[in-house]
Short mmCIF file of C-alpha atoms in Angstrom, two decimals:
data_model
loop_
_atom_site.label_atom_id
_atom_site.label_comp_id
_atom_site.label_asym_id
_atom_site.label_seq_id
_atom_site.Cartn_x
_atom_site.Cartn_y
_atom_site.Cartn_z
CA UNK A 10 12.45 6.61 -32.11
CA UNK A 11 15.69 7.53 -31.25
CA UNK A 12 17.58 9.97 -33.79
CA UNK A 13 21.26 9.78 -34.44
CA UNK A 14 22.49 12.55 -32.38
CA UNK A 15 20.76 10.54 -29.22
CA UNK A 16 23.20 7.63 -29.55
CA UNK A 17 26.77 7.95 -28.29
CA UNK A 18 29.30 5.40 -29.01
CA UNK A 19 32.08 4.93 -26.35
CA UNK A 20 34.21 2.85 -28.50
CA UNK A 21 33.22 -0.45 -26.85
CA UNK A 22 30.78 -1.80 -29.57
CA UNK A 23 27.68 -0.67 -27.11
CA UNK A 24 25.16 2.00 -27.93
CA UNK A 25 24.40 4.86 -25.48
CA UNK A 26 21.87 7.22 -24.57
CA UNK A 27 21.90 9.61 -21.87
CA UNK A 28 19.73 9.85 -18.76
CA UNK A 29 18.00 13.00 -20.44
CA UNK A 30 17.06 11.30 -23.65
CA UNK A 31 15.81 8.38 -21.62
CA UNK A 32 13.44 10.69 -19.93
CA UNK A 33 11.78 11.60 -22.92
CA UNK A 34 10.30 7.78 -23.22
CA UNK A 35 8.11 8.36 -20.53
CA UNK A 36 4.52 7.93 -21.70
CA UNK A 37 2.31 4.87 -22.25
CA UNK A 38 2.83 4.68 -26.01
CA UNK A 39 6.63 4.85 -25.29
CA UNK A 40 7.79 3.71 -22.36
CA UNK A 41 11.27 2.86 -21.36
CA UNK A 42 13.16 2.12 -18.21
CA UNK A 43 16.83 1.65 -17.30
CA UNK A 44 17.90 -1.29 -14.99
CA UNK A 45 21.44 -1.39 -14.20
CA UNK A 46 22.45 0.84 -16.87
CA UNK A 47 20.83 -1.27 -19.66
CA UNK A 48 17.71 0.18 -21.37
CA UNK A 49 14.30 -1.54 -21.69
CA UNK A 50 11.18 -1.07 -23.83
CA UNK A 51 8.45 -1.93 -21.67
CA UNK A 52 5.44 -0.09 -23.74
CA UNK A 53 3.55 -3.41 -24.50
CA UNK A 54 4.99 -5.28 -21.16
CA UNK A 55 2.99 -2.76 -19.04
CA UNK A 56 -0.25 -3.97 -20.34
CA UNK A 57 0.55 -7.69 -18.91
CA UNK A 58 2.83 -6.46 -16.11
CA UNK A 59 1.51 -8.78 -13.00
CA UNK A 60 2.05 -5.46 -10.69
CA UNK A 61 0.05 -3.52 -13.25
CA UNK A 62 0.89 -0.62 -15.51
CA UNK A 63 0.95 2.05 -12.64
CA UNK A 64 4.54 1.15 -11.11
CA UNK A 65 5.95 1.49 -14.78
CA UNK A 66 4.21 4.73 -15.69
CA UNK A 67 5.19 6.24 -12.46
CA UNK A 68 8.71 5.31 -13.08
CA UNK A 69 8.88 5.71 -16.73
CA UNK A 70 11.89 7.19 -18.27
CA UNK A 71 14.09 6.38 -15.43
CA UNK A 72 16.53 4.07 -13.92
CA UNK A 73 14.66 1.77 -11.84
CA UNK A 74 17.12 -0.80 -10.69
CA UNK A 75 16.52 -0.44 -6.79
CA UNK A 76 12.65 -0.68 -7.40
CA UNK A 77 13.18 -3.69 -9.74
CA UNK A 78 15.35 -5.55 -7.19
CA UNK A 79 12.76 -4.66 -4.36
CA UNK A 80 9.86 -6.34 -6.18
CA UNK A 81 11.09 -9.22 -8.25
CA UNK A 82 12.72 -12.39 -7.21
CA UNK A 83 16.03 -13.60 -9.06
CA UNK A 84 13.97 -15.49 -11.87
CA UNK A 85 12.57 -12.34 -13.03
CA UNK A 86 16.16 -10.93 -14.66
CA UNK A 87 15.83 -13.69 -17.70
CA UNK A 88 12.41 -11.86 -18.68
CA UNK A 89 14.37 -8.68 -19.26
CA UNK A 90 16.36 -9.83 -22.34
CA UNK A 91 13.33 -9.91 -24.84
CA UNK A 92 12.73 -6.16 -23.90
CA UNK A 93 16.16 -5.00 -24.39
CA UNK A 94 16.57 -1.98 -26.69
CA UNK A 95 20.07 -2.74 -27.48
CA UNK A 96 21.00 0.89 -25.62
CA UNK A 97 23.18 1.34 -22.65
CA UNK A 98 22.66 4.43 -19.94
CA UNK A 99 25.90 6.47 -20.74
CA UNK A 100 25.67 8.55 -17.43
CA UNK A 101 24.67 5.70 -15.38
CA UNK A 102 25.62 5.86 -11.58
CA UNK A 103 25.14 4.40 -8.36
CA UNK A 104 24.96 6.10 -5.26
CA UNK A 105 26.81 4.51 -2.17
CA UNK A 106 23.46 4.02 -0.20
CA UNK A 107 21.99 2.26 -3.28
CA UNK A 108 24.94 -0.03 -3.79
CA UNK A 109 24.76 -1.14 -0.08
CA UNK A 110 21.30 -1.75 -0.53
CA UNK A 111 21.65 -3.77 -3.36
CA UNK A 112 24.25 -5.86 -1.47
CA UNK A 113 21.90 -6.34 1.52
CA UNK A 114 19.23 -7.62 -1.04
CA UNK A 115 21.62 -9.85 -2.66
CA UNK A 116 22.88 -11.36 0.94
CA UNK A 117 19.19 -11.95 1.99
CA UNK A 118 18.60 -13.81 -1.31
CA UNK A 119 21.75 -15.92 -0.82
CA UNK A 120 20.61 -16.86 2.67
CA UNK A 121 17.09 -18.04 1.43
CA UNK A 122 15.27 -15.28 3.41
CA UNK A 123 12.89 -14.59 0.70
CA UNK A 124 11.65 -18.56 0.52
CA UNK A 125 11.83 -19.09 4.32
CA UNK A 126 8.35 -18.16 5.42
CA UNK A 127 8.53 -19.76 8.75
CA UNK A 128 5.33 -21.14 10.57
CA UNK A 129 3.39 -18.11 11.08
CA UNK A 130 1.11 -18.57 8.29
CA UNK A 131 -0.19 -21.70 10.00
CA UNK A 132 -0.66 -20.11 13.21
CA UNK A 133 -2.48 -17.27 11.95
CA UNK A 134 -4.84 -19.55 9.81
CA UNK A 135 -5.47 -21.66 13.03
CA UNK A 136 -6.01 -18.23 15.09
CA UNK A 137 -8.42 -16.86 12.43
CA UNK A 138 -10.36 -19.97 12.24
CA UNK A 139 -10.62 -20.13 15.92
CA UNK A 140 -11.92 -16.49 16.08
CA UNK A 141 -14.61 -17.10 13.07
CA UNK A 142 -15.76 -20.30 14.84
CA UNK A 143 -16.09 -18.76 17.99
CA UNK A 144 -18.01 -15.84 16.25
CA UNK A 145 -20.36 -18.06 14.15
CA UNK A 146 -21.00 -20.09 17.58
CA UNK A 147 -21.91 -16.94 19.57
CA UNK A 148 -24.41 -15.85 17.13
CA UNK A 149 -26.21 -18.97 16.33
CA UNK A 150 -26.08 -20.84 19.58
CA UNK A 151 -26.34 -17.73 22.42
CA UNK A 152 -29.11 -15.58 22.95
CA UNK A 153 -27.09 -13.18 25.04
CA UNK A 154 -26.86 -9.37 23.76
CA UNK A 155 -23.18 -9.21 25.19
CA UNK A 156 -22.18 -12.74 23.80
CA UNK A 157 -23.30 -11.35 20.39
CA UNK A 158 -21.27 -8.18 20.74
CA UNK A 159 -18.31 -10.40 21.90
CA UNK A 160 -18.92 -12.40 18.66
CA UNK A 161 -18.79 -9.26 16.55
CA UNK A 162 -15.60 -8.23 18.29
CA UNK A 163 -14.03 -11.46 17.39
CA UNK A 164 -15.05 -11.07 13.72
CA UNK A 165 -13.33 -7.65 13.72
CA UNK A 166 -10.15 -9.22 15.29
CA UNK A 167 -10.29 -11.97 12.85
CA UNK A 168 -10.55 -9.50 10.09
CA UNK A 169 -7.64 -7.99 11.16
CA UNK A 170 -5.49 -11.08 11.18
CA UNK A 171 -7.22 -11.98 7.49
CA UNK A 172 -5.73 -8.36 6.34
CA UNK A 173 -2.37 -9.43 7.27
CA UNK A 174 -2.48 -12.57 5.78
CA UNK A 175 -4.16 -11.01 2.34
CA UNK A 176 -1.19 -8.63 2.66
CA UNK A 177 1.48 -11.30 2.80
CA UNK A 178 -0.29 -13.05 -0.37
CA UNK A 179 -0.43 -9.79 -2.37
CA UNK A 180 3.36 -9.54 -1.67
CA UNK A 181 3.54 -13.53 -2.70
CA UNK A 182 5.10 -13.82 0.71
CA UNK A 183 2.25 -16.33 2.08
CA UNK A 184 2.47 -19.63 -0.15
CA UNK A 185 5.10 -21.22 -1.85
CA UNK A 186 3.69 -20.30 -5.71
CA UNK A 187 2.29 -17.25 -7.33
CA UNK A 188 -0.78 -19.19 -8.12
CA UNK A 189 -1.44 -20.39 -4.28
CA UNK A 190 -0.73 -16.83 -3.31
CA UNK A 191 -3.49 -15.76 -5.93
CA UNK A 192 -5.83 -18.29 -4.66
CA UNK A 193 -5.11 -17.44 -0.71
CA UNK A 194 -5.50 -13.55 -1.77
CA UNK A 195 -9.04 -14.03 -3.11
CA UNK A 196 -10.17 -16.60 -0.86
CA UNK A 197 -9.20 -14.43 2.54
CA UNK A 198 -9.26 -11.19 1.00
CA UNK A 199 -12.69 -11.25 -1.21
CA UNK A 200 -14.81 -14.22 0.23
CA UNK A 201 -13.90 -13.58 3.91
CA UNK A 202 -13.51 -9.85 4.31
CA UNK A 203 -15.30 -8.56 1.09
CA UNK A 204 -12.21 -6.47 0.11
CA UNK A 205 -10.98 -7.27 -3.34
CA UNK A 206 -7.22 -8.47 -3.66
CA UNK A 207 -7.36 -6.81 -6.94
CA UNK A 208 -8.24 -3.38 -5.53
CA UNK A 209 -5.61 -3.83 -2.89
CA UNK A 210 -3.02 -4.74 -5.48
CA UNK A 211 -3.96 -1.83 -7.72
CA UNK A 212 -3.53 0.68 -5.04
CA UNK A 213 -0.87 -0.89 -2.97
CA UNK A 214 1.75 -1.34 -5.54
CA UNK A 215 1.21 2.52 -6.52
CA UNK A 216 1.85 3.21 -2.60
CA UNK A 217 4.78 1.36 -2.42
CA UNK A 218 6.24 3.03 -5.45
CA UNK A 219 5.66 6.70 -4.72
CA UNK A 220 5.57 6.60 -0.84
CA UNK A 221 3.93 9.70 0.53
CA UNK A 222 3.71 11.38 -2.65
CA UNK A 223 0.51 13.68 -2.25
CA UNK A 224 -0.73 13.45 -5.80
CA UNK A 225 0.92 10.00 -6.61
CA UNK A 226 0.33 7.89 -3.53
CA UNK A 227 -3.43 6.98 -3.29
CA UNK A 228 -2.99 6.17 0.43
CA UNK A 229 -2.68 10.04 1.25
CA UNK A 230 -5.74 10.80 -1.04
CA UNK A 231 -8.71 11.28 1.18
CA UNK A 232 -10.17 14.46 0.40
CA UNK A 233 -12.77 15.70 1.27
CA UNK A 234 -12.48 13.92 4.65
CA UNK A 235 -8.67 14.08 5.87
CA UNK A 236 -5.61 15.91 4.64
CA UNK A 237 -2.15 15.34 6.00
CA UNK A 238 -0.85 18.53 4.43
CA UNK A 239 -1.51 22.06 3.46
CA UNK A 240 -0.22 21.25 -0.02
CA UNK A 241 -3.30 19.39 -0.65
CA UNK A 242 -5.23 22.57 -0.22
CA UNK A 243 -4.08 23.50 -3.90
CA UNK A 244 -6.55 21.18 -5.17
CA UNK A 245 -3.75 18.74 -6.56
CA UNK A 246 -4.49 16.58 -9.40
CA UNK A 247 -4.21 12.77 -8.30
CA UNK A 248 -2.28 11.23 -11.08
CA UNK A 249 -3.34 7.84 -9.69
CA UNK A 250 -7.11 8.50 -9.87
CA UNK A 251 -6.73 10.80 -12.91
CA UNK A 252 -8.94 13.60 -11.33
CA UNK A 253 -8.51 16.66 -9.24
CA UNK A 254 -8.70 16.51 -5.40
CA UNK A 255 -10.87 19.49 -5.12
CA UNK A 256 -10.24 21.26 -1.63
CA UNK A 257 -13.66 23.28 -1.64
CA UNK A 258 -15.59 24.65 1.29
CA UNK A 259 -16.96 21.33 2.37
CA UNK A 260 -13.56 19.74 2.38
CA UNK A 261 -12.54 22.95 4.12
CA UNK A 262 -15.05 22.03 6.90
CA UNK A 263 -14.45 18.48 7.36
CA UNK A 264 -10.54 18.97 7.18
CA UNK A 265 -11.03 22.01 9.83
CA UNK A 266 -12.31 18.99 12.53
CA UNK A 267 -10.14 16.15 11.40
CA UNK A 268 -7.94 15.77 14.57
CA UNK A 269 -11.70 15.12 16.08
CA UNK A 270 -13.30 13.01 13.43
CA UNK A 271 -9.98 11.10 12.83
CA UNK A 272 -10.87 7.93 15.20
CA UNK A 273 -14.67 8.05 14.33
CA UNK A 274 -13.75 7.76 10.56
CA UNK A 275 -11.27 4.80 10.94
CA UNK A 276 -14.09 3.11 12.56
CA UNK A 277 -16.26 3.09 9.45
CA UNK A 278 -13.33 3.06 7.14
CA UNK A 279 -13.98 -0.53 6.14
CA UNK A 280 -17.31 0.87 4.35
CA UNK A 281 -15.20 2.99 2.26
CA UNK A 282 -13.33 -0.07 1.00
CA UNK A 283 -16.43 -2.03 -0.03
CA UNK A 284 -17.32 0.84 -2.14
CA UNK A 285 -13.82 0.91 -3.78
CA UNK A 286 -14.05 -2.56 -4.13
CA UNK A 287 -17.41 -2.41 -6.06
CA UNK A 288 -16.39 0.43 -8.14
CA UNK A 289 -13.39 -1.01 -9.37
CA UNK A 290 -14.73 -4.49 -10.11
CA UNK A 291 -17.69 -2.58 -12.23
CA UNK A 292 -15.55 -0.15 -13.81
CA UNK A 293 -14.17 -0.72 -17.64
CA UNK A 294 -10.53 -0.94 -16.04
CA UNK A 295 -8.49 -3.92 -17.10
CA UNK A 296 -8.59 -5.89 -13.70
CA UNK A 297 -6.62 -9.18 -13.43
CA UNK A 298 -9.02 -12.37 -12.66
CA UNK A 299 -11.91 -10.17 -12.75
CA UNK A 300 -14.26 -12.94 -12.53
CA UNK A 301 -12.92 -14.65 -9.70
CA UNK A 302 -12.67 -11.30 -7.91
CA UNK A 303 -16.53 -10.75 -8.34
CA UNK A 304 -17.34 -14.34 -7.18
CA UNK A 305 -15.43 -13.90 -4.11
CA UNK A 306 -16.90 -10.57 -3.47
CA UNK A 307 -20.36 -12.21 -3.61
CA UNK A 308 -19.40 -14.93 -1.51
CA UNK A 309 -18.81 -12.54 1.38
CA UNK A 310 -22.19 -10.70 0.53
CA UNK A 311 -23.80 -13.95 0.90
CA UNK A 312 -22.36 -15.28 4.13
CA UNK A 313 -22.10 -12.03 5.86
CA UNK A 314 -25.88 -10.71 5.60
CA UNK A 315 -26.79 -14.18 6.48
CA UNK A 316 -24.94 -14.30 9.86
CA UNK A 317 -26.17 -10.87 10.63
CA UNK A 318 -29.66 -11.95 9.92
CA UNK A 319 -29.61 -14.74 12.58
CA UNK A 320 -29.61 -12.10 15.24
CA UNK A 321 -32.75 -11.69 17.07
CA UNK A 322 -33.32 -7.87 16.21
CA UNK A 323 -32.42 -4.94 14.20
CA UNK A 324 -30.86 -3.06 16.71
CA UNK A 325 -28.55 -6.00 17.60
CA UNK A 326 -27.81 -6.36 14.04
CA UNK A 327 -26.77 -2.88 13.62
CA UNK A 328 -24.84 -3.01 16.86
CA UNK A 329 -23.17 -6.14 15.86
CA UNK A 330 -21.95 -4.72 12.67
CA UNK A 331 -20.91 -1.49 14.13
CA UNK A 332 -18.83 -3.57 16.91
CA UNK A 333 -17.09 -5.73 14.18
CA UNK A 334 -16.28 -2.27 12.08
CA UNK A 335 -14.84 -0.30 15.29
CA UNK A 336 -12.58 -3.03 16.23
CA UNK A 337 -11.21 -3.58 12.64
CA UNK A 338 -11.06 0.21 12.76
CA UNK A 339 -8.03 -0.33 15.05
CA UNK A 340 -5.80 -1.88 11.82
CA UNK A 341 -7.11 1.37 9.70
CA UNK A 342 -5.26 3.37 12.64
CA UNK A 343 -2.48 1.06 12.31
CA UNK A 344 -1.91 1.64 8.61
CA UNK A 345 -2.39 5.50 8.72
CA UNK A 346 0.32 5.98 11.51
CA UNK A 347 2.87 4.50 9.49
CA UNK A 348 2.69 7.31 7.02
CA UNK A 349 0.29 10.06 8.22
CA UNK A 350 2.90 11.96 9.98
CA UNK A 351 6.20 11.31 8.09
CA UNK A 352 7.29 13.55 5.37
CA UNK A 353 5.38 14.14 2.26
CA UNK A 354 6.36 15.45 -1.10
CA UNK A 355 4.52 16.49 -4.46
CA UNK A 356 5.71 15.05 -7.85
CA UNK A 357 6.57 11.89 -9.33
CA UNK A 358 8.76 9.18 -7.76
CA UNK A 359 12.37 9.01 -8.71
CA UNK A 360 14.18 5.82 -9.30
CA UNK A 361 17.54 6.85 -8.02
CA UNK A 362 16.42 7.96 -4.68
CA UNK A 363 14.28 4.61 -3.53
CA UNK A 364 16.13 4.16 -0.38
CA UNK A 365 16.09 7.76 0.85
CA UNK A 366 12.16 7.91 -0.11
CA UNK A 367 11.34 5.03 2.04
CA UNK A 368 13.09 6.19 4.94
CA UNK A 369 11.54 9.70 4.70
CA UNK A 370 7.85 8.41 4.04
CA UNK A 371 7.51 5.56 6.77
CA UNK A 372 7.35 5.23 10.31
CA UNK A 373 8.02 1.98 12.64
CA UNK A 374 6.10 1.27 15.41
CA UNK A 375 8.45 -0.23 18.43
CA UNK A 376 6.81 -2.96 20.30
CA UNK A 377 7.94 -6.23 22.08
CA UNK A 378 8.24 -9.28 20.05
CA UNK A 379 4.98 -10.89 21.85
CA UNK A 380 3.10 -8.33 20.10
CA UNK A 381 4.06 -8.82 16.52
CA UNK A 382 0.69 -10.75 15.87
CA UNK A 383 -0.85 -7.96 16.83
CA UNK A 384 0.68 -5.77 13.99
CA UNK A 385 1.00 -8.28 11.42
CA UNK A 386 4.68 -7.50 10.93
CA UNK A 387 3.94 -3.82 9.45
CA UNK A 388 5.25 -2.29 12.79
CA UNK A 389 8.33 -2.79 10.55
CA UNK A 390 7.16 -0.77 7.82
CA UNK A 391 10.66 0.73 6.57
CA UNK A 392 11.87 -2.78 6.59
CA UNK A 393 8.85 -3.67 4.55
CA UNK A 394 8.85 -0.90 2.11
CA UNK A 395 12.76 -1.68 1.42
CA UNK A 396 12.29 -5.33 1.06
CA UNK A 397 8.45 -6.00 0.18
CA UNK A 398 8.97 -9.65 -0.73
CA UNK A 399 10.47 -10.63 2.60
CA UNK A 400 8.25 -12.45 4.78
CA UNK A 401 7.31 -10.84 8.05
CA UNK A 402 9.24 -13.55 10.11
CA UNK A 403 12.34 -11.78 8.96
CA UNK A 404 11.54 -8.33 9.60
CA UNK A 405 12.46 -8.10 13.23
CA UNK A 406 15.83 -9.81 12.67
CA UNK A 407 16.92 -7.23 9.73
CA UNK A 408 15.63 -4.10 11.66
CA UNK A 409 19.12 -3.35 13.17
CA UNK A 410 20.69 -3.83 9.92
CA UNK A 411 18.59 -1.25 8.20
CA UNK A 412 18.89 1.03 11.33
CA UNK A 413 22.60 1.02 11.22
CA UNK A 414 22.55 1.72 7.47
CA UNK A 415 20.13 4.67 8.15
CA UNK A 416 22.57 6.22 10.63
CA UNK A 417 25.69 5.87 8.45
CA UNK A 418 24.17 7.54 5.50
CA UNK A 419 22.40 10.33 7.82
CA UNK A 420 18.78 9.24 6.90
CA UNK A 421 15.66 9.04 9.11
CA UNK A 422 14.97 5.89 11.04
CA UNK A 423 11.68 6.81 13.02
CA UNK A 424 10.77 4.08 15.33
CA UNK A 425 8.33 5.19 18.35
CA UNK A 426 5.61 3.57 20.12
CA UNK A 427 2.18 2.81 19.15
CA UNK A 428 0.93 5.79 21.87
CA UNK A 429 3.60 8.26 20.33
CA UNK A 430 2.68 7.36 16.82
CA UNK A 431 -1.05 8.49 17.77
CA UNK A 432 0.02 11.33 19.15
CA UNK A 433 2.39 12.36 16.13
CA UNK A 434 -0.34 11.58 13.81
CA UNK A 435 -2.96 13.71 15.80
CA UNK A 436 -0.75 16.74 15.96
CA UNK A 437 -0.11 16.53 12.13
CA UNK A 438 -3.93 16.31 11.43
CA UNK A 439 -4.32 19.25 13.86
CA UNK A 440 -1.72 21.48 12.12
CA UNK A 441 -3.34 20.93 8.91
CA UNK A 442 -6.81 21.30 10.43
CA UNK A 443 -5.81 24.89 11.92
CA UNK A 444 -4.04 25.73 8.61
CA UNK A 445 -7.30 24.98 6.84
CA UNK A 446 -9.50 27.26 8.72
CA UNK A 447 -6.89 30.18 8.21
CA UNK A 448 -9.22 32.92 6.61
CA UNK A 449 -6.29 34.25 4.71
CA UNK A 450 -6.27 30.93 2.21
CA UNK A 451 -9.64 31.02 0.96
CA UNK A 452 -10.96 27.80 -0.60
CA UNK A 453 -12.29 27.79 -4.41
CA UNK A 454 -16.09 28.23 -4.49
CA UNK A 455 -16.84 24.76 -5.62
CA UNK A 456 -19.55 23.03 -3.32
CA UNK A 457 -19.86 19.76 -5.23
CA UNK A 458 -19.82 16.80 -3.18
CA UNK A 459 -17.16 14.61 -4.29
CA UNK A 460 -17.04 11.94 -1.50
CA UNK A 461 -18.52 9.22 -3.81
CA UNK A 462 -15.92 10.03 -6.39
CA UNK A 463 -12.91 10.33 -4.35
CA UNK A 464 -11.12 6.83 -3.83
CA UNK A 465 -9.13 6.56 -0.69
#
């Protein structure tokens, strides 16, 4: 509750609080935010927020205008009125880069770009259907080992394309309405890939809000297997998972060789995603559409084992699974290239440097337009982070605009080739690996294996 001393009237009939007073309302039982200088109490709303409570908790007690604009359509503004506290932010200020970012978002909205999704979804669905049909046909109607392996590769390629579609659906970019996006997410995510859209939203929203924060961004928390920075050697506490990311002798061993194990780990990274899906769906955490997510996941674990069982012997079955996982591993590499070698920081995200944090923590992959299908639009990682609701068909067209804005404000805009991004990532991992081997930096003597408990 505010004390009288916390209020400040400026003679305009409005009630004011300062940014310092707003910061005091930063916990689950007392959660306030500011949007365009108006203060809102979202304590109860956080429990119902479609994007989950994590984004609100991470930005609690701050002005979150840029993040709100990035993630919400214009129709969301009307829902704020019922949350208004009656207070305004006395020292509300807007930086020049934020002002121009908001102007861009407004211009894109007026041009209808957030609603114009293009025909890419139809093409992708047809392509995926073709890949899956060819895979099933190869398994059921051929006795050739090499045809079976080709079928596995086609399945892996299909999973890659499906993941891009699931990503679009999760950001409400794929279909025209929220309900259809939800259906698409569960169908193509849970049913066809076995990875829960609920798990993806939970982690991915946190990643967007806290891009490249070592203790807030779950996409950088891969101990004991990988560490992108020596700052993780201090056994940071993961705010997202609510536990310590222990850097013990076991983690030191794995991290010391991570520049060698990186690609093999990416080849089997899918196993971890299956595990994370199961752990979340069986947890006590509140999960939107838990029943539908469980049913969808069970559908995957019905058709996929049945398909594999139609292969003639166990060696071919194991090889089929490994080949499909390895092909999909290319996508896991793609995902990590966008962030592993970018700048990292420790601490919570801040609402007043939204644009700056996205430019600092993301790397674009430069490629010709005919390769856009292969990267699913995520080669324009910075553009996607700045405008996550923008359909992928527009990302290439806005890239020059974002580049110029970064140049104007002396902010990084990193766009490098796929090959150079791999080299840059391996150098980052190697640097951390050599630092992990440094005997002058002894690890805590805790030999407990935490791989099962460390989400990634």
